[in-house]
Structures are given as C-alpha cells and as structure tokens.
Amino acid sequence: MRRLAERTTTGVLVFALYLLFSAFTGPWGVWAPDELLAGGVLALVVGWVAGPLVWERGGWRLLSPQRWALFLVYLVGPFLYAMAKANLDVAWRVITGRIQPGIVRFNPELATDFGRTFLANSITLTPGTLTLDVDDATGDFFVHWINVTDPSPSADAVCGPFPAWARRIAE
Amino acid sequence: MSVLIYVFLAIGALFNLLGAVALLRFPDVYTRIHGATKCTTFGSIFSVLAVAVYGIARGGGEGGTMAIRAFLALVFLLLTNPTGSHALARAAHRSGIKPFRAVVDRLEEAGKEGR
C-alpha cells in the first residue's frame, strides 16, 4: 500500500511537471492530445520505477504547501539578495585579485538530509563559498571560503540567514 | 520591452565575461570553481530571463512555450550547478589537491583525525 502511494505521488508530480513543460502546445493555448499521451506514459514509467527511491528517506513532509510558499519567499527575498551581493563581491575580487582562501568548518545544527542538502546547495550557489563536504554523523560543514576573515567562524558568519531558512523550510 | 531584454543580455554577458576572467586569474581549482560556476550561473540566469521576457513579449502559443521552458531551464540550472561544482571540488580535495595559499584547511585536519 505504501509502495503504491509512493509510486502514485511520484507519477502525479512527474505528470504535473510534464504539463508545465508542454503548456501552450495545443491549438488554443491548451495541451495537445499527443503531448498528454506522452506525458501520461512517461509519468507511469517514471512513477513506477523511481517512486520507492524518491521517498525512501522520509520526504513526505516536503509536500506541504506551506513549505513551498516559504521556499518561494526565500528564493526571491533573502537568497536573491545574498546572491546578488556575493556576485558583486566576487566580481570585484576577480578584477582586483584580492583573495584569502581557506577551508573552514562550522556546524549549522541541521538534523535532516533535506535540510543539509538545502543549505549546502544554497551555500554553493552563493559566490565566494563552496561546500566541499558534510560530515554525516556530526553535521559539520566544510566550506571553501574565498575570503577567510575568521579561521573558526560561526555558521552565520559564513552564510548569513541561510541556516535559519533551511531549518524553517526543510526540517 | 526590448530595452529590458537588452539590459538582461548585457548583465548576463558581463557576468559570463567575469567568469571567464576569473578562470584565467584565479590560482587553483577551488577558486576557479568560485569564479567560473558562480559568475556563469548569475550570467546564465539573466540570459535565460532575457529569453523568457522575449517569449512573453512575443505572445501566443510559441512565445508562451518559450517563456515557460526558459524558466524550467533556469530551475534545472539552479538545481544542477551546485551539485556539479560540489562534486568537482570534493573529488579534487579527495585526490589530494591542496587549496592554494590557504589560510586554514579544516577538511585536511579532520582527515588526519581519521574520519
């Protein structure tokens, strides 16, 4: 029963993504029948094969619409601001060549895989910081930082408001 | 509308150029990943946004498809870029490449503790 639920959910999500991908292909701004057929077949195959893998490590809570709303707020608000700021900072370092690189270690105190992946991806997408490794047991992050101001920094010093948002959205 | 497209394209091209310069200027693999993948991401975001705006401006079925697919390309870019650069950097560190002129290397220290 659980397997069936996992496969169905994955299939429905894949079909929704395909609908998005093939929007406006029909004659009046709707979906063409052959696109619907192709999407249905793909959703069945992908849902059946990948379904049990997707939810293996307890991802059900990520389906809550509240988390998605928060994620969108995060994406256009604090994340975009931090990325723009860091992009300009790294652009300046490219021109002047002033770098002070190093690999720092800090613990953002995230417990779940999704929280850690979320934070690691946010850190890597922000210029100037790059996640090298995460210790699975302790949750320590190893981050290559282009401008080390403090050899043993706190999580907030490296990535600002990201850990708090990762806790809010993914944990 | 076309002014907006040109502005987006100009920002995108500028950051892609900076990424290329960073690739030449920075000393080792880690800092080059900073320069190349980061500036390229920001540059690509604006290039893709230009395509999306062009699609919306063009309108109709074709324009709508173009805009939506451009946005989807952006989403997948934002998902795959950090994963890829993380994998590259981690592989580089595991194969023994030391970060150039590093102030600290906590990963190396942790490795000595027998992780």
Short mmCIF file of C-alpha atoms in Angstrom, two decimals:
data_model
loop_
_atom_site.label_atom_id
_atom_site.label_comp_id
_atom_site.label_asym_id
_atom_site.label_seq_id
_atom_site.Cartn_x
_atom_site.Cartn_y
_atom_site.Cartn_z
CA MET A 1 0.00 0.00 0.00
CA ARG A 2 2.80 2.36 0.93
CA ARG A 3 4.68 1.46 -2.25
CA LEU A 4 1.58 2.22 -4.31
CA ALA A 5 1.15 5.61 -2.62
CA GLU A 6 4.81 6.43 -3.28
CA ARG A 7 4.56 5.44 -6.94
CA THR A 8 1.29 7.31 -7.46
CA THR A 9 2.58 10.50 -5.85
CA THR A 10 5.76 10.46 -7.92
CA GLY A 11 3.77 9.77 -11.09
CA VAL A 12 1.38 12.65 -10.41
CA LEU A 13 4.28 15.04 -9.74
CA VAL A 14 6.05 13.95 -12.95
CA PHE A 15 2.83 14.43 -14.91
CA ALA A 16 2.35 17.93 -13.45
CA LEU A 17 5.91 18.82 -14.45
CA TYR A 18 5.29 17.49 -17.96
CA LEU A 19 2.09 19.56 -18.20
CA LEU A 20 4.14 22.62 -17.28
CA PHE A 21 6.80 21.70 -19.82
CA SER A 22 4.34 21.22 -22.65
CA ALA A 23 1.99 24.12 -21.88
CA PHE A 24 0.59 26.11 -24.82
CA THR A 25 1.35 23.37 -27.35
CA GLY A 26 -2.32 22.89 -28.30
CA PRO A 27 -4.35 24.96 -30.75
CA TRP A 28 -6.00 27.31 -28.17
CA GLY A 29 -3.32 27.66 -25.57
CA VAL A 30 -4.03 24.24 -24.06
CA TRP A 31 -2.33 20.88 -24.29
CA ALA A 32 -2.17 18.89 -27.50
CA PRO A 33 -3.63 15.33 -27.16
CA ASP A 34 -0.40 13.58 -28.16
CA GLU A 35 1.53 15.58 -25.56
CA LEU A 36 -0.95 14.44 -22.91
CA LEU A 37 -0.49 10.83 -24.03
CA ALA A 38 3.31 11.09 -23.98
CA GLY A 39 3.20 12.74 -20.55
CA GLY A 40 0.91 10.04 -19.19
CA VAL A 41 3.15 7.20 -20.41
CA LEU A 42 6.27 8.92 -19.05
CA ALA A 43 4.59 9.59 -15.69
CA LEU A 44 3.55 5.94 -15.39
CA VAL A 45 7.03 4.59 -16.20
CA VAL A 46 8.96 7.11 -14.06
CA GLY A 47 6.49 6.84 -11.16
CA TRP A 48 6.68 3.06 -11.15
CA VAL A 49 10.46 2.83 -11.40
CA ALA A 50 11.57 5.79 -9.26
CA GLY A 51 8.68 6.08 -6.80
CA PRO A 52 10.08 3.99 -3.93
CA LEU A 53 13.51 5.66 -4.25
CA VAL A 54 12.19 9.22 -4.05
CA TRP A 55 10.51 8.88 -0.65
CA GLU A 56 12.98 6.39 0.81
CA ARG A 57 14.40 8.80 3.38
CA GLY A 58 11.14 10.36 4.54
CA GLY A 59 10.37 13.22 2.18
CA TRP A 60 6.62 13.34 2.74
CA ARG A 61 6.73 16.50 4.81
CA LEU A 62 8.21 18.35 1.84
CA LEU A 63 4.84 18.15 0.08
CA SER A 64 3.27 20.65 2.47
CA PRO A 65 2.19 23.81 0.60
CA GLN A 66 3.33 25.99 3.49
CA ARG A 67 6.93 24.89 2.90
CA TRP A 68 6.62 25.66 -0.81
CA ALA A 69 5.27 29.13 -0.08
CA LEU A 70 8.15 29.75 2.33
CA PHE A 71 10.58 28.41 -0.28
CA LEU A 72 9.33 30.91 -2.87
CA VAL A 73 9.60 33.76 -0.37
CA TYR A 74 13.16 32.64 0.44
CA LEU A 75 14.08 32.37 -3.24
CA VAL A 76 13.01 35.87 -4.27
CA GLY A 77 13.88 37.55 -0.96
CA PRO A 78 16.93 36.73 1.17
CA PHE A 79 18.51 34.28 -1.28
CA LEU A 80 18.42 36.55 -4.32
CA TYR A 81 19.71 39.46 -2.23
CA ALA A 82 22.59 37.42 -0.80
CA MET A 83 23.47 36.03 -4.23
CA ALA A 84 23.49 39.45 -5.91
CA LYS A 85 25.65 40.91 -3.13
CA ALA A 86 28.08 37.99 -3.24
CA ASN A 87 28.22 38.10 -7.04
CA LEU A 88 29.30 41.74 -6.98
CA ASP A 89 31.80 40.95 -4.22
CA VAL A 90 33.38 38.09 -6.18
CA ALA A 91 33.32 40.19 -9.36
CA TRP A 92 35.38 42.80 -7.51
CA ARG A 93 37.79 40.10 -6.32
CA VAL A 94 38.16 38.82 -9.90
CA ILE A 95 39.20 42.28 -11.03
CA THR A 96 41.49 43.17 -8.12
CA GLY A 97 42.76 39.66 -7.37
CA ARG A 98 42.40 40.18 -3.60
CA ILE A 99 41.63 36.72 -2.22
CA GLN A 100 42.30 34.97 1.05
CA PRO A 101 41.07 31.42 0.50
CA GLY A 102 40.72 28.63 3.02
CA ILE A 103 38.54 25.74 4.08
CA VAL A 104 36.56 26.45 7.24
CA ARG A 105 34.47 24.17 9.38
CA PHE A 106 31.23 25.05 11.15
CA ASN A 107 28.12 23.34 12.41
CA PRO A 108 24.75 24.80 11.37
CA GLU A 109 22.92 22.28 13.58
CA LEU A 110 20.71 20.75 10.92
CA ALA A 111 19.50 17.21 11.56
CA THR A 112 17.83 16.00 8.35
CA ASP A 113 19.28 15.13 4.94
CA PHE A 114 16.98 17.58 3.23
CA GLY A 115 17.96 20.43 5.50
CA ARG A 116 21.66 19.75 4.91
CA THR A 117 21.27 19.39 1.14
CA PHE A 118 19.23 22.59 1.04
CA LEU A 119 21.84 24.56 2.96
CA ALA A 120 24.76 23.02 1.03
CA ASN A 121 23.19 23.94 -2.30
CA SER A 122 22.39 27.47 -1.12
CA ILE A 123 25.98 27.91 0.04
CA THR A 124 27.43 26.61 -3.22
CA LEU A 125 25.15 28.78 -5.35
CA THR A 126 26.30 31.87 -3.49
CA PRO A 127 29.61 33.06 -4.96
CA GLY A 128 32.60 33.02 -2.63
CA THR A 129 31.50 29.96 -0.67
CA LEU A 130 31.61 26.35 -1.83
CA THR A 131 30.53 23.30 0.15
CA LEU A 132 33.24 20.64 -0.02
CA ASP A 133 31.94 18.03 2.37
CA VAL A 134 29.38 17.37 5.08
CA ASP A 135 30.10 15.06 7.99
CA ASP A 136 27.11 12.72 8.09
CA ALA A 137 27.47 11.88 11.77
CA THR A 138 28.02 15.31 13.32
CA GLY A 139 26.51 17.55 10.62
CA ASP A 140 29.71 19.61 10.28
CA PHE A 141 30.02 21.57 7.04
CA PHE A 142 33.38 22.02 5.31
CA VAL A 143 33.21 25.11 3.17
CA HIS A 144 35.83 26.63 0.86
CA TRP A 145 35.63 30.34 1.52
CA ILE A 146 37.27 32.82 -0.80
CA ASN A 147 37.78 35.49 1.86
CA VAL A 148 38.50 33.94 5.25
CA THR A 149 38.10 36.58 7.94
CA ASP A 150 37.99 34.12 10.84
CA PRO A 151 39.56 30.62 10.77
CA SER A 152 36.85 29.19 13.05
CA PRO A 153 33.71 31.10 12.10
CA SER A 154 30.13 30.62 13.22
CA ALA A 155 27.56 29.41 10.70
CA ASP A 156 26.08 32.90 10.49
CA ALA A 157 29.43 34.48 9.63
CA VAL A 158 29.81 32.32 6.52
CA CYS A 159 26.30 32.08 5.13
CA GLY A 160 24.19 34.71 6.88
CA PRO A 161 20.48 33.88 7.25
CA PHE A 162 20.62 30.60 5.27
CA PRO A 163 20.70 28.09 8.19
CA ALA A 164 17.60 29.63 9.79
CA TRP A 165 15.73 29.41 6.48
CA ALA A 166 16.93 25.84 5.87
CA ARG A 167 15.53 24.92 9.29
CA ARG A 168 12.24 26.64 8.51
CA ILE A 169 11.76 25.14 5.04
CA ALA A 170 13.33 21.70 5.01
CA GLU A 171 13.32 20.38 8.56
CA MET B 1 10.22 45.58 -23.59
CA SER B 2 13.21 45.26 -25.91
CA VAL B 3 15.16 47.62 -23.64
CA LEU B 4 14.58 45.16 -20.78
CA ILE B 5 15.80 42.28 -22.96
CA TYR B 6 18.98 44.18 -23.89
CA VAL B 7 19.65 45.09 -20.25
CA PHE B 8 19.28 41.44 -19.18
CA LEU B 9 21.51 40.27 -22.01
CA ALA B 10 24.13 42.88 -21.16
CA ILE B 11 24.21 41.87 -17.46
CA GLY B 12 24.36 38.20 -18.45
CA ALA B 13 27.22 38.77 -20.89
CA LEU B 14 29.11 40.89 -18.36
CA PHE B 15 28.98 38.22 -15.66
CA ASN B 16 29.90 35.47 -18.10
CA LEU B 17 32.90 37.57 -19.13
CA LEU B 18 33.89 37.99 -15.47
CA GLY B 19 33.58 34.23 -15.04
CA ALA B 20 35.98 33.69 -17.93
CA VAL B 21 38.43 36.24 -16.49
CA ALA B 22 38.20 34.52 -13.11
CA LEU B 23 39.07 31.22 -14.75
CA LEU B 24 42.28 32.78 -16.05
CA ARG B 25 43.22 34.85 -12.99
CA PHE B 26 42.48 32.64 -10.01
CA PRO B 27 45.29 30.35 -8.81
CA ASP B 28 43.80 26.92 -8.09
CA VAL B 29 40.88 24.62 -8.81
CA TYR B 30 38.69 25.75 -5.88
CA THR B 31 38.91 29.47 -6.51
CA ARG B 32 38.40 28.81 -10.21
CA ILE B 33 35.21 26.94 -9.41
CA HIS B 34 34.07 30.02 -7.47
CA GLY B 35 34.77 32.24 -10.43
CA ALA B 36 33.59 30.07 -13.28
CA THR B 37 30.46 28.40 -11.98
CA LYS B 38 29.23 31.30 -9.90
CA CYS B 39 29.63 34.12 -12.36
CA THR B 40 28.38 31.81 -15.08
CA THR B 41 25.28 31.00 -13.04
CA PHE B 42 24.42 34.64 -12.46
CA GLY B 43 25.20 35.39 -16.10
CA SER B 44 23.09 32.49 -17.30
CA ILE B 45 20.17 33.50 -15.06
CA PHE B 46 19.99 36.87 -16.77
CA SER B 47 20.46 35.38 -20.26
CA VAL B 48 17.61 32.94 -19.62
CA LEU B 49 15.47 35.76 -18.18
CA ALA B 50 16.05 37.67 -21.41
CA VAL B 51 14.75 34.67 -23.39
CA ALA B 52 11.72 34.43 -21.08
CA VAL B 53 10.89 38.12 -21.50
CA TYR B 54 11.28 37.75 -25.26
CA GLY B 55 8.85 34.83 -25.17
CA ILE B 56 6.30 36.78 -23.12
CA ALA B 57 6.64 39.79 -25.42
CA ARG B 58 6.15 37.64 -28.48
CA GLY B 59 2.99 36.13 -27.01
CA GLY B 60 0.80 33.39 -28.44
CA GLY B 61 1.39 29.67 -28.08
CA GLU B 62 5.01 29.74 -29.26
CA GLY B 63 6.03 32.62 -27.03
CA GLY B 64 4.35 31.06 -24.00
CA THR B 65 6.11 27.75 -24.58
CA MET B 66 9.41 29.55 -24.96
CA ALA B 67 8.96 31.52 -21.73
CA ILE B 68 7.90 28.50 -19.66
CA ARG B 69 10.70 26.30 -20.97
CA ALA B 70 13.22 29.04 -20.32
CA PHE B 71 12.04 29.22 -16.71
CA LEU B 72 12.26 25.44 -16.40
CA ALA B 73 15.80 25.54 -17.81
CA LEU B 74 16.60 28.10 -15.10
CA VAL B 75 15.18 25.84 -12.39
CA PHE B 76 17.25 22.87 -13.55
CA LEU B 77 20.33 25.07 -13.85
CA LEU B 78 19.88 26.18 -10.24
CA LEU B 79 19.44 22.56 -9.14
CA THR B 80 22.34 21.02 -11.05
CA ASN B 81 25.01 23.72 -10.83
CA PRO B 82 25.69 23.49 -7.06
CA THR B 83 25.57 19.69 -7.17
CA GLY B 84 28.09 19.61 -10.01
CA SER B 85 30.52 22.11 -8.52
CA HIS B 86 30.32 20.40 -5.13
CA ALA B 87 31.14 17.04 -6.75
CA LEU B 88 34.10 18.55 -8.65
CA ALA B 89 35.52 20.28 -5.58
CA ARG B 90 35.10 17.26 -3.33
CA ALA B 91 36.73 14.98 -5.90
CA ALA B 92 39.63 17.43 -6.21
CA HIS B 93 40.16 17.51 -2.44
CA ARG B 94 39.91 13.74 -2.09
CA SER B 95 42.51 13.24 -4.82
CA GLY B 96 44.90 15.34 -2.77
CA ILE B 97 44.89 18.80 -4.38
CA LYS B 98 45.73 21.37 -1.69
CA PRO B 99 43.99 24.73 -1.78
CA PHE B 100 46.48 27.38 -2.92
CA ARG B 101 47.75 29.80 -0.22
CA ALA B 102 45.03 28.59 2.14
CA VAL B 103 44.68 30.34 5.47
CA VAL B 104 43.16 27.22 7.02
CA ASP B 105 42.25 23.76 5.76
CA ARG B 106 39.89 22.23 8.30
CA LEU B 107 38.98 19.34 5.98
CA GLU B 108 42.62 18.23 5.86
CA GLU B 109 42.83 18.47 9.66
CA ALA B 110 39.66 16.45 10.06
CA GLY B 111 41.07 13.84 7.68
CA LYS B 112 44.14 13.43 9.93
CA GLU B 113 41.85 12.71 12.85
CA GLY B 114 40.82 9.58 10.96
CA ARG B 115 37.38 10.44 9.68
#
